[in-house]
Amino acid sequence: MKAGDVFFFINFKFDDGSIQNKLLIILNTPHDDEPYLVCLTTSQHKQWRTKVLGCHAEKNYYFIDANQDNFDTDTWIVFEKIYELDVARLLNSCLKEGSYKLFELDVTLWRALKNCISKSKDVEQDYLAMILRETT
């Protein structure tokens, strides 16, 4: 797994304890003992999320419409919360649950997403440093 991969995570556990299958975007390629940083995607439209293509850093999401960049439905890449996954959790999910990499983001989309995340006032500086060092 590396930065820019789109990963289908089976039985992703949220902070509130709920579990759901989720499409994740891997935001970094860990160095040494760093965790993987991931953000979630959703196809659920909320009133406060527009369907205007591209970056909405002030609201912590990036919108892609259906049939673009390997996404088959309108998709919001949301980074209001960035999750940490250790390598063991990711591997365990692959081996025991059947989670898997779907595809890599197009280079242009990956750069645009990183740029969008960098404009957010809500992303922790440590996370931002790990995300922005990626050159993919």
Tab-separated table of C-alpha atoms in Angstrom:
chain	number	residue	atom	x	y	z
A	1	MET	CA	0.000	0.000	0.000
A	2	LYS	CA	1.171	3.471	-0.788
A	3	ALA	CA	0.010	7.057	-0.888
A	4	GLY	CA	-2.708	7.596	-3.470
A	5	ASP	CA	-4.114	4.064	-3.310
A	6	VAL	CA	-7.861	3.595	-3.014
A	7	PHE	CA	-8.526	0.767	-0.591
A	8	PHE	CA	-11.722	-1.172	0.134
A	9	PHE	CA	-11.681	-1.823	3.895
A	10	ILE	CA	-14.085	-4.491	5.100
A	11	ASN	CA	-15.506	-3.913	8.590
A	12	PHE	CA	-13.920	-0.517	9.190
A	13	LYS	CA	-14.470	0.423	12.829
A	14	PHE	CA	-15.366	4.043	13.530
A	15	ASP	CA	-14.555	5.926	16.736
A	16	ASP	CA	-18.146	5.472	17.924
A	17	GLY	CA	-17.800	1.674	17.629
A	18	SER	CA	-19.960	1.295	14.523
A	19	ILE	CA	-18.620	-0.924	11.738
A	20	GLN	CA	-19.092	-0.497	7.996
A	21	ASN	CA	-17.357	-1.402	4.746
A	22	LYS	CA	-15.578	1.754	3.547
A	23	LEU	CA	-13.597	3.028	0.607
A	24	LEU	CA	-10.472	4.719	1.985
A	25	ILE	CA	-7.808	6.894	0.400
A	26	ILE	CA	-4.305	6.173	1.668
A	27	LEU	CA	-2.631	9.538	2.241
A	28	ASN	CA	0.958	8.548	3.019
A	29	THR	CA	3.527	5.824	2.601
A	30	PRO	CA	4.734	5.235	6.162
A	31	HIS	CA	8.395	5.653	7.079
A	32	ASP	CA	9.851	3.715	9.994
A	33	ASP	CA	7.115	3.239	12.618
A	34	GLU	CA	4.625	5.777	11.241
A	35	PRO	CA	0.992	4.738	10.819
A	36	TYR	CA	-0.894	4.820	7.563
A	37	LEU	CA	-3.025	7.950	7.326
A	38	VAL	CA	-6.353	7.495	5.578
A	39	CYS	CA	-9.440	9.502	4.821
A	40	LEU	CA	-12.879	8.178	4.058
A	41	THR	CA	-15.032	8.520	0.999
A	42	THR	CA	-18.789	8.658	0.830
A	43	SER	CA	-21.447	8.610	-1.842
A	44	GLN	CA	-24.019	9.937	0.633
A	45	HIS	CA	-25.008	13.469	-0.296
A	46	LYS	CA	-25.462	15.866	2.610
A	47	GLN	CA	-27.088	19.266	2.139
A	48	TRP	CA	-23.945	21.108	3.191
A	49	ARG	CA	-21.841	19.257	0.575
A	50	THR	CA	-22.165	20.607	-2.922
A	51	LYS	CA	-21.799	18.688	-6.162
A	52	VAL	CA	-19.315	21.203	-7.530
A	53	LEU	CA	-16.233	19.379	-8.792
A	54	GLY	CA	-12.979	19.744	-6.941
A	55	CYS	CA	-11.664	21.142	-3.697
A	56	HIS	CA	-13.784	22.427	-0.839
A	57	ALA	CA	-11.021	22.806	1.765
A	58	GLU	CA	-13.091	25.060	4.023
A	59	LYS	CA	-15.549	22.169	4.457
A	60	ASN	CA	-12.905	19.398	4.357
A	61	TYR	CA	-13.902	17.504	1.236
A	62	TYR	CA	-13.059	16.995	-2.415
A	63	PHE	CA	-15.857	16.115	-4.862
A	64	ILE	CA	-15.600	13.787	-7.866
A	65	ASP	CA	-18.641	13.091	-9.998
A	66	ALA	CA	-19.687	9.674	-11.283
A	67	ASN	CA	-17.571	7.951	-13.924
A	68	GLN	CA	-14.486	10.086	-13.368
A	69	ASP	CA	-11.126	8.907	-12.131
A	70	ASN	CA	-12.287	5.275	-11.622
A	71	PHE	CA	-15.188	6.239	-9.332
A	72	ASP	CA	-18.548	4.919	-10.535
A	73	THR	CA	-20.743	7.135	-8.351
A	74	ASP	CA	-20.634	10.724	-7.157
A	75	THR	CA	-18.015	10.613	-4.402
A	76	TRP	CA	-16.931	12.974	-1.668
A	77	ILE	CA	-13.422	12.392	-0.330
A	78	VAL	CA	-13.772	13.671	3.218
A	79	PHE	CA	-10.862	14.698	5.391
A	80	GLU	CA	-12.573	16.338	8.346
A	81	LYS	CA	-11.095	13.419	10.272
A	82	ILE	CA	-7.940	11.634	9.223
A	83	TYR	CA	-7.631	8.143	10.630
A	84	GLU	CA	-4.433	6.358	11.650
A	85	LEU	CA	-4.071	2.671	10.778
A	86	ASP	CA	-1.040	0.740	11.894
A	87	VAL	CA	0.529	-1.698	9.460
A	88	ALA	CA	-0.680	-4.693	11.475
A	89	ARG	CA	-4.309	-3.534	11.351
A	90	LEU	CA	-4.123	-2.983	7.596
A	91	LEU	CA	-2.497	-6.359	6.928
A	92	ASN	CA	-4.895	-8.131	9.275
A	93	SER	CA	-7.805	-6.573	7.412
A	94	CYS	CA	-6.415	-7.900	4.120
A	95	LEU	CA	-5.603	-11.396	5.356
A	96	LYS	CA	-8.546	-12.070	7.666
A	97	GLU	CA	-11.321	-9.812	6.397
A	98	GLY	CA	-10.582	-9.735	2.677
A	99	SER	CA	-9.927	-5.992	2.334
A	100	TYR	CA	-8.060	-5.024	-0.835
A	101	LYS	CA	-6.606	-2.256	-2.983
A	102	LEU	CA	-9.037	-1.184	-5.702
A	103	PHE	CA	-6.936	1.215	-7.767
A	104	GLU	CA	-4.507	4.121	-7.642
A	105	LEU	CA	-5.736	7.677	-7.920
A	106	ASP	CA	-4.809	9.394	-11.144
A	107	VAL	CA	-1.639	11.466	-10.579
A	108	THR	CA	-3.459	14.729	-11.321
A	109	LEU	CA	-6.270	13.900	-8.892
A	110	TRP	CA	-3.772	12.809	-6.214
A	111	ARG	CA	-1.892	16.113	-6.492
A	112	ALA	CA	-5.152	18.082	-6.408
A	113	LEU	CA	-6.337	16.170	-3.337
A	114	LYS	CA	-3.049	16.766	-1.477
A	115	ASN	CA	-3.224	20.459	-2.390
A	116	CYS	CA	-6.800	20.609	-1.113
A	117	ILE	CA	-5.902	18.916	2.166
A	118	SER	CA	-3.014	21.355	2.612
A	119	LYS	CA	-5.505	24.244	2.527
A	120	SER	CA	-7.636	22.835	5.339
A	121	LYS	CA	-7.303	24.550	8.688
A	122	ASP	CA	-8.383	21.342	10.455
A	123	VAL	CA	-5.607	18.917	9.465
A	124	GLU	CA	-2.926	18.365	12.109
A	125	GLN	CA	0.513	19.657	11.126
A	126	ASP	CA	2.189	16.286	11.799
A	127	TYR	CA	-0.270	14.607	9.444
A	128	LEU	CA	0.148	17.321	6.856
A	129	ALA	CA	3.931	16.862	6.844
A	130	MET	CA	3.538	13.114	6.197
A	131	ILE	CA	0.989	13.712	3.419
A	132	LEU	CA	2.854	16.488	1.618
A	133	ARG	CA	6.197	14.698	1.481
A	134	GLU	CA	4.673	12.142	-0.889
A	135	THR	CA	5.664	12.728	-4.496
A	136	THR	CA	3.397	10.188	-6.212
